[in-house]
Amino acid sequence: MSAEPPSTSVAVADGQSKGARKPKYSRFSQQELHAWQPILTPSWAISIFTVIGLIFIPVGLASLFASESVVEVPFRYDEECLPPNRKNDAVAYIKDDTANKTCNKKLTVKSKMTAPVYVYYQLDNFYQNHRRYVKSRDDKQLRNKASENDVGTCSPEDYTPNEMGHKPIVPCGLIAWSMFNDTYKLSSNNKELVINKKNIAWKSDQDGKFGSDVYPKNFQAGDMYQLSEQEDLIVWMRTAALPTFRKLYGKIETDIDDNAEVMLVIENNYNTYEFGARKSIVLSTTAWVGGRNHFLGMAYILIGGISLLLAVGFLLLYVMQPR
């Protein structure tokens, strides 16, 4: 009797299994497609840096000129609006509900301000980015009337005191509780400069984060209309990333002539004296780059200048030591 060697059948089976696992041939699977592999030669490097410089520098100069065209009139009033006899006890003064907080000041606008003129309030040394402060709100409560009892993340401003019934506050949290409440009235040439406070908030915030059926409850005194219409609150609730920030108070829809005297009537209610913050009102126009900010233009010019210097350096190196 003779038997076929087992090694032969094993080899055949192994060959069949390898053939079954072999992928179908294609130029893609075998990485045989045409490819572009650029080689960064000195001429290419010099050209790229030159183009970047020639584009960035004009853009930076245009941004700087546009920023310079913005007319801005800032006025710090936290100290100016303290009565002379209360400068040494500013905290007690601002907490005194019986004290007169009305402050009348005069500004001179040296350059013409073309409408719209934006009115901002600016706070310095106010840390809206503090972790506990940022978390002290409840987005569900702001968005939906059915969730007005959701105050779990709003401590310590979640419920009214026990003697007032221990009721949930709407809107709850430190952000809403610390809302800026100074008010401004402006006039020029005995004519009131009406401040329009409509359309000052982000439309996405107004429509998506604040419900039209949610009304303030057990909150500060004032107009009790739905949260989605309280744009000053919506602006305040978008917390700032830096301790010095501006927020839009409103817009003046009329021009302010050059050398015009603007009378300010300020209700100095907001307590910044207790923690050493500063308050200012800012009147500003805008340009295509936004408000006055030289950083964008300087950044473009800096990057463009560095690119041109690199292009010149590579050119000299290529001329003196060619490959």
PDB file of C-alpha atoms in Angstrom:
ATOM      1  CA  MET A   1       0.000   0.000   0.000  1.00  0.00           C
ATOM      2  CA  SER A   2       1.176   3.493  -0.806  1.00  0.00           C
ATOM      3  CA  ALA A   3      -0.096   6.774   0.545  1.00  0.00           C
ATOM      4  CA  GLU A   4       0.319  10.247  -0.825  1.00  0.00           C
ATOM      5  CA  PRO A   5       2.625  12.306   1.323  1.00  0.00           C
ATOM      6  CA  PRO A   6       0.553  14.583   3.580  1.00  0.00           C
ATOM      7  CA  SER A   7       2.903  17.522   2.984  1.00  0.00           C
ATOM      8  CA  THR A   8       1.744  17.793  -0.632  1.00  0.00           C
ATOM      9  CA  SER A   9      -1.948  18.211   0.242  1.00  0.00           C
ATOM     10  CA  VAL A  10      -1.088  20.723   2.968  1.00  0.00           C
ATOM     11  CA  ALA A  11       0.990  22.762   0.495  1.00  0.00           C
ATOM     12  CA  VAL A  12      -1.855  22.765  -2.049  1.00  0.00           C
ATOM     13  CA  ALA A  13      -4.400  23.865   0.551  1.00  0.00           C
ATOM     14  CA  ASP A  14      -2.066  26.563   1.817  1.00  0.00           C
ATOM     15  CA  GLY A  15      -1.555  27.873  -1.712  1.00  0.00           C
ATOM     16  CA  GLN A  16      -5.303  27.964  -2.325  1.00  0.00           C
ATOM     17  CA  SER A  17      -5.938  29.890   0.920  1.00  0.00           C
ATOM     18  CA  LYS A  18      -3.249  32.452   0.074  1.00  0.00           C
ATOM     19  CA  GLY A  19      -4.749  32.913  -3.371  1.00  0.00           C
ATOM     20  CA  ALA A  20      -8.188  33.436  -1.833  1.00  0.00           C
ATOM     21  CA  ARG A  21      -6.850  36.178   0.455  1.00  0.00           C
ATOM     22  CA  LYS A  22      -5.055  38.003  -2.347  1.00  0.00           C
ATOM     23  CA  PRO A  23      -6.798  41.360  -3.069  1.00  0.00           C
ATOM     24  CA  LYS A  24      -8.090  42.188  -6.476  1.00  0.00           C
ATOM     25  CA  TYR A  25      -5.492  44.073  -8.441  1.00  0.00           C
ATOM     26  CA  SER A  26      -6.011  47.796  -8.943  1.00  0.00           C
ATOM     27  CA  ARG A  27      -3.639  50.717  -9.353  1.00  0.00           C
ATOM     28  CA  PHE A  28      -5.165  52.300  -6.269  1.00  0.00           C
ATOM     29  CA  SER A  29      -4.613  49.285  -3.980  1.00  0.00           C
ATOM     30  CA  GLN A  30      -1.076  48.851  -5.284  1.00  0.00           C
ATOM     31  CA  GLN A  31      -0.342  52.604  -4.937  1.00  0.00           C
ATOM     32  CA  GLU A  32       0.508  52.995  -8.609  1.00  0.00           C
ATOM     33  CA  LEU A  33      -1.558  56.115  -9.232  1.00  0.00           C
ATOM     34  CA  HIS A  34       0.131  59.220 -10.547  1.00  0.00           C
ATOM     35  CA  ALA A  35       1.176  61.511  -7.719  1.00  0.00           C
ATOM     36  CA  TRP A  36       2.564  65.019  -7.466  1.00  0.00           C
ATOM     37  CA  GLN A  37       5.483  65.283  -5.123  1.00  0.00           C
ATOM     38  CA  PRO A  38       6.556  68.935  -5.056  1.00  0.00           C
ATOM     39  CA  ILE A  39      10.146  69.635  -4.218  1.00  0.00           C
ATOM     40  CA  LEU A  40      10.631  72.891  -2.343  1.00  0.00           C
ATOM     41  CA  THR A  41      13.432  74.480  -4.298  1.00  0.00           C
ATOM     42  CA  PRO A  42      15.000  77.823  -3.303  1.00  0.00           C
ATOM     43  CA  SER A  43      13.128  79.626  -6.068  1.00  0.00           C
ATOM     44  CA  TRP A  44       9.795  78.223  -4.820  1.00  0.00           C
ATOM     45  CA  ALA A  45      10.524  79.238  -1.209  1.00  0.00           C
ATOM     46  CA  ILE A  46      11.548  82.756  -2.251  1.00  0.00           C
ATOM     47  CA  SER A  47       8.418  83.137  -4.398  1.00  0.00           C
ATOM     48  CA  ILE A  48       6.044  81.913  -1.656  1.00  0.00           C
ATOM     49  CA  PHE A  49       7.455  84.248   1.012  1.00  0.00           C
ATOM     50  CA  THR A  50       7.409  87.159  -1.437  1.00  0.00           C
ATOM     51  CA  VAL A  51       3.746  86.589  -2.349  1.00  0.00           C
ATOM     52  CA  ILE A  52       2.762  86.332   1.331  1.00  0.00           C
ATOM     53  CA  GLY A  53       4.559  89.598   2.084  1.00  0.00           C
ATOM     54  CA  LEU A  54       3.040  91.433  -0.887  1.00  0.00           C
ATOM     55  CA  ILE A  55      -0.472  90.340   0.123  1.00  0.00           C
ATOM     56  CA  PHE A  56      -0.285  90.705   3.902  1.00  0.00           C
ATOM     57  CA  ILE A  57       1.340  94.153   4.086  1.00  0.00           C
ATOM     58  CA  PRO A  58      -1.321  95.982   1.991  1.00  0.00           C
ATOM     59  CA  VAL A  59      -4.099  94.204   3.904  1.00  0.00           C
ATOM     60  CA  GLY A  60      -2.485  95.241   7.191  1.00  0.00           C
ATOM     61  CA  LEU A  61      -2.128  98.856   6.063  1.00  0.00           C
ATOM     62  CA  ALA A  62      -5.776  98.939   4.943  1.00  0.00           C
ATOM     63  CA  SER A  63      -6.854  97.519   8.317  1.00  0.00           C
ATOM     64  CA  LEU A  64      -4.826 100.132  10.186  1.00  0.00           C
ATOM     65  CA  PHE A  65      -6.251 102.999   8.118  1.00  0.00           C
ATOM     66  CA  ALA A  66      -9.782 101.675   8.655  1.00  0.00           C
ATOM     67  CA  SER A  67      -9.163 101.355  12.394  1.00  0.00           C
ATOM     68  CA  GLU A  68      -7.811 104.908  12.528  1.00  0.00           C
ATOM     69  CA  SER A  69     -10.994 106.183  10.854  1.00  0.00           C
ATOM     70  CA  VAL A  70     -13.079 104.937  13.781  1.00  0.00           C
ATOM     71  CA  VAL A  71     -14.086 107.761  16.128  1.00  0.00           C
ATOM     72  CA  GLU A  72     -14.084 106.696  19.758  1.00  0.00           C
ATOM     73  CA  VAL A  73     -14.954 108.759  22.828  1.00  0.00           C
ATOM     74  CA  PRO A  74     -14.363 106.954  26.142  1.00  0.00           C
ATOM     75  CA  PHE A  75     -15.261 108.431  29.532  1.00  0.00           C
ATOM     76  CA  ARG A  76     -14.508 106.783  32.865  1.00  0.00           C
ATOM     77  CA  TYR A  77     -17.087 107.861  35.407  1.00  0.00           C
ATOM     78  CA  ASP A  78     -16.884 105.594  38.472  1.00  0.00           C
ATOM     79  CA  GLU A  79     -14.783 108.168  40.348  1.00  0.00           C
ATOM     80  CA  GLU A  80     -16.170 111.216  38.550  1.00  0.00           C
ATOM     81  CA  CYS A  81     -19.696 110.375  39.688  1.00  0.00           C
ATOM     82  CA  LEU A  82     -18.873 110.165  43.390  1.00  0.00           C
ATOM     83  CA  PRO A  83     -19.930 113.189  45.452  1.00  0.00           C
ATOM     84  CA  PRO A  84     -16.890 114.959  46.944  1.00  0.00           C
ATOM     85  CA  ASN A  85     -17.999 114.168  50.496  1.00  0.00           C
ATOM     86  CA  ARG A  86     -18.451 110.443  49.717  1.00  0.00           C
ATOM     87  CA  LYS A  87     -15.180 109.651  47.962  1.00  0.00           C
ATOM     88  CA  ASN A  88     -13.752 107.999  51.074  1.00  0.00           C
ATOM     89  CA  ASP A  89     -16.781 105.754  51.628  1.00  0.00           C
ATOM     90  CA  ALA A  90     -17.761 104.872  48.075  1.00  0.00           C
ATOM     91  CA  VAL A  91     -19.048 101.404  49.042  1.00  0.00           C
ATOM     92  CA  ALA A  92     -21.431 102.798  51.645  1.00  0.00           C
ATOM     93  CA  TYR A  93     -22.583 105.434  49.145  1.00  0.00           C
ATOM     94  CA  ILE A  94     -23.368 102.977  46.342  1.00  0.00           C
ATOM     95  CA  LYS A  95     -25.277 100.721  48.777  1.00  0.00           C
ATOM     96  CA  ASP A  96     -27.328 103.591  50.183  1.00  0.00           C
ATOM     97  CA  ASP A  97     -30.723 103.377  48.498  1.00  0.00           C
ATOM     98  CA  THR A  98     -31.635 106.876  49.652  1.00  0.00           C
ATOM     99  CA  ALA A  99     -28.579 108.568  48.111  1.00  0.00           C
ATOM    100  CA  ASN A 100     -28.911 110.479  44.848  1.00  0.00           C
ATOM    101  CA  LYS A 101     -27.029 108.478  42.197  1.00  0.00           C
ATOM    102  CA  THR A 102     -27.719 110.805  39.254  1.00  0.00           C
ATOM    103  CA  CYS A 103     -24.546 112.163  37.661  1.00  0.00           C
ATOM    104  CA  ASN A 104     -24.393 114.915  35.011  1.00  0.00           C
ATOM    105  CA  LYS A 105     -21.266 115.198  32.892  1.00  0.00           C
ATOM    106  CA  LYS A 106     -20.259 116.825  29.620  1.00  0.00           C
ATOM    107  CA  LEU A 107     -18.281 115.281  26.749  1.00  0.00           C
ATOM    108  CA  THR A 108     -16.773 117.020  23.733  1.00  0.00           C
ATOM    109  CA  VAL A 109     -16.806 115.052  20.484  1.00  0.00           C
ATOM    110  CA  LYS A 110     -13.852 116.362  18.487  1.00  0.00           C
ATOM    111  CA  SER A 111     -14.582 114.499  15.232  1.00  0.00           C
ATOM    112  CA  LYS A 112     -17.873 113.884  13.499  1.00  0.00           C
ATOM    113  CA  MET A 113     -19.503 110.591  14.416  1.00  0.00           C
ATOM    114  CA  THR A 114     -21.587 109.141  11.604  1.00  0.00           C
ATOM    115  CA  ALA A 115     -24.601 107.044  12.530  1.00  0.00           C
ATOM    116  CA  PRO A 116     -24.963 104.475  13.818  1.00  0.00           C
ATOM    117  CA  VAL A 117     -23.037 105.526  16.921  1.00  0.00           C
ATOM    118  CA  TYR A 118     -22.606 102.589  19.272  1.00  0.00           C
ATOM    119  CA  VAL A 119     -22.868 103.125  23.023  1.00  0.00           C
ATOM    120  CA  TYR A 120     -20.869 100.643  25.130  1.00  0.00           C
ATOM    121  CA  TYR A 121     -20.264 100.226  28.809  1.00  0.00           C
ATOM    122  CA  GLN A 122     -16.793  99.049  29.745  1.00  0.00           C
ATOM    123  CA  LEU A 123     -15.753  97.274  32.925  1.00  0.00           C
ATOM    124  CA  ASP A 124     -12.161  96.791  34.030  1.00  0.00           C
ATOM    125  CA  ASN A 125     -10.983  94.263  36.628  1.00  0.00           C
ATOM    126  CA  PHE A 126     -14.244  92.309  36.415  1.00  0.00           C
ATOM    127  CA  TYR A 127     -13.639  88.564  36.001  1.00  0.00           C
ATOM    128  CA  GLN A 128     -16.673  87.192  34.208  1.00  0.00           C
ATOM    129  CA  ASN A 129     -14.512  84.218  33.240  1.00  0.00           C
ATOM    130  CA  HIS A 130     -14.263  82.917  36.822  1.00  0.00           C
ATOM    131  CA  ARG A 131     -15.229  79.235  36.800  1.00  0.00           C
ATOM    132  CA  ARG A 132     -17.863  79.432  39.518  1.00  0.00           C
ATOM    133  CA  TYR A 133     -19.356  82.577  38.013  1.00  0.00           C
ATOM    134  CA  VAL A 134     -19.610  81.066  34.516  1.00  0.00           C
ATOM    135  CA  LYS A 135     -21.288  77.895  35.832  1.00  0.00           C
ATOM    136  CA  SER A 136     -23.827  79.771  37.965  1.00  0.00           C
ATOM    137  CA  ARG A 137     -26.735  79.653  35.496  1.00  0.00           C
ATOM    138  CA  ASP A 138     -29.244  77.133  34.186  1.00  0.00           C
ATOM    139  CA  ASP A 139     -29.714  77.088  30.422  1.00  0.00           C
ATOM    140  CA  LYS A 140     -32.797  74.850  30.601  1.00  0.00           C
ATOM    141  CA  GLN A 141     -34.521  77.342  32.872  1.00  0.00           C
ATOM    142  CA  LEU A 142     -33.694  80.201  30.512  1.00  0.00           C
ATOM    143  CA  ARG A 143     -35.008  78.283  27.514  1.00  0.00           C
ATOM    144  CA  ASN A 144     -38.178  76.590  28.756  1.00  0.00           C
ATOM    145  CA  LYS A 145     -40.944  77.677  31.106  1.00  0.00           C
ATOM    146  CA  ALA A 146     -41.476  74.073  32.245  1.00  0.00           C
ATOM    147  CA  SER A 147     -37.948  74.078  33.691  1.00  0.00           C
ATOM    148  CA  GLU A 148     -38.261  77.221  35.781  1.00  0.00           C
ATOM    149  CA  ASN A 149     -37.705  75.166  38.951  1.00  0.00           C
ATOM    150  CA  ASP A 150     -34.363  73.836  37.661  1.00  0.00           C
ATOM    151  CA  VAL A 151     -31.886  75.820  39.750  1.00  0.00           C
ATOM    152  CA  GLY A 152     -29.385  73.070  40.542  1.00  0.00           C
ATOM    153  CA  THR A 153     -26.356  74.895  39.096  1.00  0.00           C
ATOM    154  CA  CYS A 154     -27.353  78.410  40.199  1.00  0.00           C
ATOM    155  CA  SER A 155     -26.110  78.466  43.784  1.00  0.00           C
ATOM    156  CA  PRO A 156     -25.927  80.802  45.668  1.00  0.00           C
ATOM    157  CA  GLU A 157     -28.588  82.772  43.748  1.00  0.00           C
ATOM    158  CA  ASP A 158     -31.061  79.924  43.320  1.00  0.00           C
ATOM    159  CA  TYR A 159     -33.899  80.527  45.796  1.00  0.00           C
ATOM    160  CA  THR A 160     -35.273  83.533  47.625  1.00  0.00           C
ATOM    161  CA  PRO A 161     -34.554  83.645  51.378  1.00  0.00           C
ATOM    162  CA  ASN A 162     -36.744  81.562  53.687  1.00  0.00           C
ATOM    163  CA  GLU A 163     -38.529  84.634  54.984  1.00  0.00           C
ATOM    164  CA  MET A 164     -39.587  85.366  51.384  1.00  0.00           C
ATOM    165  CA  GLY A 165     -40.964  81.889  50.757  1.00  0.00           C
ATOM    166  CA  HIS A 166     -37.881  80.064  49.447  1.00  0.00           C
ATOM    167  CA  LYS A 167     -39.091  80.354  45.848  1.00  0.00           C
ATOM    168  CA  PRO A 168     -36.991  79.682  42.732  1.00  0.00           C
ATOM    169  CA  ILE A 169     -35.456  82.736  41.077  1.00  0.00           C
ATOM    170  CA  VAL A 170     -35.945  83.158  37.328  1.00  0.00           C
ATOM    171  CA  PRO A 171     -33.391  83.781  35.858  1.00  0.00           C
ATOM    172  CA  CYS A 172     -31.221  82.249  38.536  1.00  0.00           C
ATOM    173  CA  GLY A 173     -27.476  82.361  39.085  1.00  0.00           C
ATOM    174  CA  LEU A 174     -24.692  84.824  39.738  1.00  0.00           C
ATOM    175  CA  ILE A 175     -24.492  86.049  36.133  1.00  0.00           C
ATOM    176  CA  ALA A 176     -28.082  87.247  36.003  1.00  0.00           C
ATOM    177  CA  TRP A 177     -27.980  88.518  39.599  1.00  0.00           C
ATOM    178  CA  SER A 178     -24.933  90.704  38.872  1.00  0.00           C
ATOM    179  CA  MET A 179     -26.412  92.250  35.728  1.00  0.00           C
ATOM    180  CA  PHE A 180     -25.138  95.733  34.898  1.00  0.00           C
ATOM    181  CA  ASN A 181     -27.800  98.292  35.848  1.00  0.00           C
ATOM    182  CA  ASP A 182     -26.319 101.751  35.230  1.00  0.00           C
ATOM    183  CA  THR A 183     -28.405 103.801  32.804  1.00  0.00           C
ATOM    184  CA  TYR A 184     -27.423 106.544  30.364  1.00  0.00           C
ATOM    185  CA  LYS A 185     -29.227 109.464  28.736  1.00  0.00           C
ATOM    186  CA  LEU A 186     -27.471 111.632  26.163  1.00  0.00           C
ATOM    187  CA  SER A 187     -28.348 114.948  24.593  1.00  0.00           C
ATOM    188  CA  SER A 188     -26.685 117.480  22.330  1.00  0.00           C
ATOM    189  CA  ASN A 189     -27.788 121.045  21.484  1.00  0.00           C
ATOM    190  CA  ASN A 190     -30.778 120.601  23.793  1.00  0.00           C
ATOM    191  CA  LYS A 191     -31.917 117.635  21.733  1.00  0.00           C
ATOM    192  CA  GLU A 192     -32.069 114.139  23.140  1.00  0.00           C
ATOM    193  CA  LEU A 193     -29.893 111.522  21.461  1.00  0.00           C
ATOM    194  CA  VAL A 194     -32.227 108.554  21.574  1.00  0.00           C
ATOM    195  CA  ILE A 195     -30.479 105.272  22.387  1.00  0.00           C
ATOM    196  CA  ASN A 196     -32.042 102.360  20.545  1.00  0.00           C
ATOM    197  CA  LYS A 197     -31.690  99.163  22.587  1.00  0.00           C
ATOM    198  CA  LYS A 198     -33.219  96.858  19.986  1.00  0.00           C
ATOM    199  CA  ASN A 199     -31.132  94.376  17.965  1.00  0.00           C
ATOM    200  CA  ILE A 200     -28.123  94.627  20.271  1.00  0.00           C
ATOM    201  CA  ALA A 201     -28.013  90.912  21.156  1.00  0.00           C
ATOM    202  CA  TRP A 202     -26.944  87.984  19.020  1.00  0.00           C
ATOM    203  CA  LYS A 203     -29.934  86.636  17.114  1.00  0.00           C
ATOM    204  CA  SER A 204     -28.839  83.053  17.839  1.00  0.00           C
ATOM    205  CA  ASP A 205     -28.859  83.775  21.584  1.00  0.00           C
ATOM    206  CA  GLN A 206     -32.203  85.525  21.441  1.00  0.00           C
ATOM    207  CA  ASP A 207     -33.939  82.749  19.488  1.00  0.00           C
ATOM    208  CA  GLY A 208     -32.188  79.642  20.805  1.00  0.00           C
ATOM    209  CA  LYS A 209     -31.124  80.275  24.395  1.00  0.00           C
ATOM    210  CA  PHE A 210     -33.869  82.458  25.893  1.00  0.00           C
ATOM    211  CA  GLY A 211     -37.471  81.319  25.748  1.00  0.00           C
ATOM    212  CA  SER A 212     -40.312  83.564  24.616  1.00  0.00           C
ATOM    213  CA  ASP A 213     -42.550  81.950  27.267  1.00  0.00           C
ATOM    214  CA  VAL A 214     -40.127  82.477  30.173  1.00  0.00           C
ATOM    215  CA  TYR A 215     -40.764  85.500  32.402  1.00  0.00           C
ATOM    216  CA  PRO A 216     -38.685  86.756  35.336  1.00  0.00           C
ATOM    217  CA  LYS A 217     -39.864  85.659  38.757  1.00  0.00           C
ATOM    218  CA  ASN A 218     -38.540  86.759  42.137  1.00  0.00           C
ATOM    219  CA  PHE A 219     -35.894  88.685  40.223  1.00  0.00           C
ATOM    220  CA  GLN A 220     -34.785  92.308  40.309  1.00  0.00           C
ATOM    221  CA  ALA A 221     -37.370  95.053  40.004  1.00  0.00           C
ATOM    222  CA  GLY A 222     -38.048  96.268  36.488  1.00  0.00           C
ATOM    223  CA  ASP A 223     -39.940  95.408  33.329  1.00  0.00           C
ATOM    224  CA  MET A 224     -41.244  91.854  33.547  1.00  0.00           C
ATOM    225  CA  TYR A 225     -41.489  90.920  29.883  1.00  0.00           C
ATOM    226  CA  GLN A 226     -40.252  87.657  28.389  1.00  0.00           C
ATOM    227  CA  LEU A 227     -36.548  86.879  28.552  1.00  0.00           C
ATOM    228  CA  SER A 228     -36.172  86.628  24.774  1.00  0.00           C
ATOM    229  CA  GLU A 229     -37.021  90.354  24.565  1.00  0.00           C
ATOM    230  CA  GLN A 230     -34.705  91.501  27.353  1.00  0.00           C
ATOM    231  CA  GLU A 231     -31.726  92.099  25.113  1.00  0.00           C
ATOM    232  CA  ASP A 232     -29.666  93.921  27.748  1.00  0.00           C
ATOM    233  CA  LEU A 233     -29.857  90.766  29.886  1.00  0.00           C
ATOM    234  CA  ILE A 234     -28.968  88.561  26.900  1.00  0.00           C
ATOM    235  CA  VAL A 235     -25.925  90.736  26.151  1.00  0.00           C
ATOM    236  CA  TRP A 236     -24.798  90.536  29.787  1.00  0.00           C
ATOM    237  CA  MET A 237     -25.283  86.753  29.975  1.00  0.00           C
ATOM    238  CA  ARG A 238     -22.739  86.196  27.178  1.00  0.00           C
ATOM    239  CA  THR A 239     -19.752  86.205  29.510  1.00  0.00           C
ATOM    240  CA  ALA A 240     -16.479  87.874  28.565  1.00  0.00           C
ATOM    241  CA  ALA A 241     -13.172  86.000  28.350  1.00  0.00           C
ATOM    242  CA  LEU A 242     -10.990  88.815  29.709  1.00  0.00           C
ATOM    243  CA  PRO A 243     -11.249  90.998  32.831  1.00  0.00           C
ATOM    244  CA  THR A 244     -11.519  94.161  30.709  1.00  0.00           C
ATOM    245  CA  PHE A 245     -14.478  94.058  28.348  1.00  0.00           C
ATOM    246  CA  ARG A 246     -17.110  96.134  26.611  1.00  0.00           C
ATOM    247  CA  LYS A 247     -20.754  95.287  26.105  1.00  0.00           C
ATOM    248  CA  LEU A 248     -23.188  96.987  23.807  1.00  0.00           C
ATOM    249  CA  TYR A 249     -25.681  99.232  25.603  1.00  0.00           C
ATOM    250  CA  GLY A 250     -27.473 100.598  22.540  1.00  0.00           C
ATOM    251  CA  LYS A 251     -27.189 102.535  19.289  1.00  0.00           C
ATOM    252  CA  ILE A 252     -27.722 106.192  18.406  1.00  0.00           C
ATOM    253  CA  GLU A 253     -29.281 106.460  14.959  1.00  0.00           C
ATOM    254  CA  THR A 254     -28.334 110.106  14.307  1.00  0.00           C
ATOM    255  CA  ASP A 255     -25.014 111.763  13.489  1.00  0.00           C
ATOM    256  CA  ILE A 256     -23.055 113.683  16.117  1.00  0.00           C
ATOM    257  CA  ASP A 257     -21.284 116.723  14.656  1.00  0.00           C
ATOM    258  CA  ASP A 258     -17.651 117.512  15.275  1.00  0.00           C
ATOM    259  CA  ASN A 259     -16.886 119.668  18.334  1.00  0.00           C
ATOM    260  CA  ALA A 260     -20.371 118.915  19.623  1.00  0.00           C
ATOM    261  CA  GLU A 261     -20.940 118.959  23.360  1.00  0.00           C
ATOM    262  CA  VAL A 262     -22.765 115.878  24.571  1.00  0.00           C
ATOM    263  CA  MET A 263     -24.498 116.006  27.944  1.00  0.00           C
ATOM    264  CA  LEU A 264     -24.467 112.743  29.880  1.00  0.00           C
ATOM    265  CA  VAL A 265     -26.988 111.856  32.556  1.00  0.00           C
ATOM    266  CA  ILE A 266     -25.754 108.725  34.314  1.00  0.00           C
ATOM    267  CA  GLU A 267     -27.563 106.742  36.972  1.00  0.00           C
ATOM    268  CA  ASN A 268     -24.586 105.394  38.894  1.00  0.00           C
ATOM    269  CA  ASN A 269     -26.158 102.258  40.382  1.00  0.00           C
ATOM    270  CA  TYR A 270     -23.681  99.458  39.708  1.00  0.00           C
ATOM    271  CA  ASN A 271     -21.359  98.598  42.584  1.00  0.00           C
ATOM    272  CA  THR A 272     -17.802  98.270  41.312  1.00  0.00           C
ATOM    273  CA  TYR A 273     -16.227 100.017  44.287  1.00  0.00           C
ATOM    274  CA  GLU A 274     -16.355  96.975  46.540  1.00  0.00           C
ATOM    275  CA  PHE A 275     -13.929  94.954  44.427  1.00  0.00           C
ATOM    276  CA  GLY A 276     -11.866  97.700  42.782  1.00  0.00           C
ATOM    277  CA  ALA A 277     -13.354  97.583  39.283  1.00  0.00           C
ATOM    278  CA  ARG A 278     -13.719 100.572  36.964  1.00  0.00           C
ATOM    279  CA  LYS A 279     -16.648 101.750  34.837  1.00  0.00           C
ATOM    280  CA  SER A 280     -16.622 103.678  31.573  1.00  0.00           C
ATOM    281  CA  ILE A 281     -19.040 104.691  28.852  1.00  0.00           C
ATOM    282  CA  VAL A 282     -17.720 104.565  25.290  1.00  0.00           C
ATOM    283  CA  LEU A 283     -19.196 106.165  22.179  1.00  0.00           C
ATOM    284  CA  SER A 284     -17.829 104.638  19.004  1.00  0.00           C
ATOM    285  CA  THR A 285     -18.382 104.379  15.279  1.00  0.00           C
ATOM    286  CA  THR A 286     -17.333 101.336  13.261  1.00  0.00           C
ATOM    287  CA  ALA A 287     -15.510 100.499  10.039  1.00  0.00           C
ATOM    288  CA  TRP A 288     -15.320  97.373   7.882  1.00  0.00           C
ATOM    289  CA  VAL A 289     -12.884  95.885  10.417  1.00  0.00           C
ATOM    290  CA  GLY A 290     -15.219  96.616  13.337  1.00  0.00           C
ATOM    291  CA  GLY A 291     -14.289  98.992  16.131  1.00  0.00           C
ATOM    292  CA  ARG A 292     -10.953 100.631  16.830  1.00  0.00           C
ATOM    293  CA  ASN A 293      -8.396  97.857  17.179  1.00  0.00           C
ATOM    294  CA  HIS A 294      -4.892  98.114  15.735  1.00  0.00           C
ATOM    295  CA  PHE A 295      -3.926  94.524  16.511  1.00  0.00           C
ATOM    296  CA  LEU A 296      -5.266  92.968  13.292  1.00  0.00           C
ATOM    297  CA  GLY A 297      -3.478  95.449  11.037  1.00  0.00           C
ATOM    298  CA  MET A 298      -0.219  95.249  12.982  1.00  0.00           C
ATOM    299  CA  ALA A 299      -0.344  91.443  12.905  1.00  0.00           C
ATOM    300  CA  TYR A 300      -0.751  91.403   9.111  1.00  0.00           C
ATOM    301  CA  ILE A 301       2.082  93.895   8.652  1.00  0.00           C
ATOM    302  CA  LEU A 302       4.347  91.952  11.013  1.00  0.00           C
ATOM    303  CA  ILE A 303       3.757  88.628   9.258  1.00  0.00           C
ATOM    304  CA  GLY A 304       4.154  90.232   5.837  1.00  0.00           C
ATOM    305  CA  GLY A 305       7.381  91.969   6.876  1.00  0.00           C
ATOM    306  CA  ILE A 306       8.857  88.765   8.286  1.00  0.00           C
ATOM    307  CA  SER A 307       7.949  86.932   5.068  1.00  0.00           C
ATOM    308  CA  LEU A 308       9.679  89.565   2.916  1.00  0.00           C
ATOM    309  CA  LEU A 309      12.776  89.458   5.132  1.00  0.00           C
ATOM    310  CA  LEU A 310      12.890  85.679   4.785  1.00  0.00           C
ATOM    311  CA  ALA A 311      12.494  85.986   1.016  1.00  0.00           C
ATOM    312  CA  VAL A 312      15.388  88.471   0.810  1.00  0.00           C
ATOM    313  CA  GLY A 313      17.531  86.321   3.108  1.00  0.00           C
ATOM    314  CA  PHE A 314      16.933  83.174   1.059  1.00  0.00           C
ATOM    315  CA  LEU A 315      17.659  85.103  -2.148  1.00  0.00           C
ATOM    316  CA  LEU A 316      20.982  86.373  -0.859  1.00  0.00           C
ATOM    317  CA  LEU A 317      21.886  82.918   0.399  1.00  0.00           C
ATOM    318  CA  TYR A 318      20.928  81.382  -2.957  1.00  0.00           C
ATOM    319  CA  VAL A 319      23.014  83.951  -4.888  1.00  0.00           C
ATOM    320  CA  MET A 320      26.080  83.659  -2.675  1.00  0.00           C
ATOM    321  CA  GLN A 321      25.946  79.888  -2.188  1.00  0.00           C
ATOM    322  CA  PRO A 322      24.022  78.341  -5.094  1.00  0.00           C
ATOM    323  CA  ARG A 323      23.462  74.610  -5.140  1.00  0.00           C
TER     324      ARG A 323
END
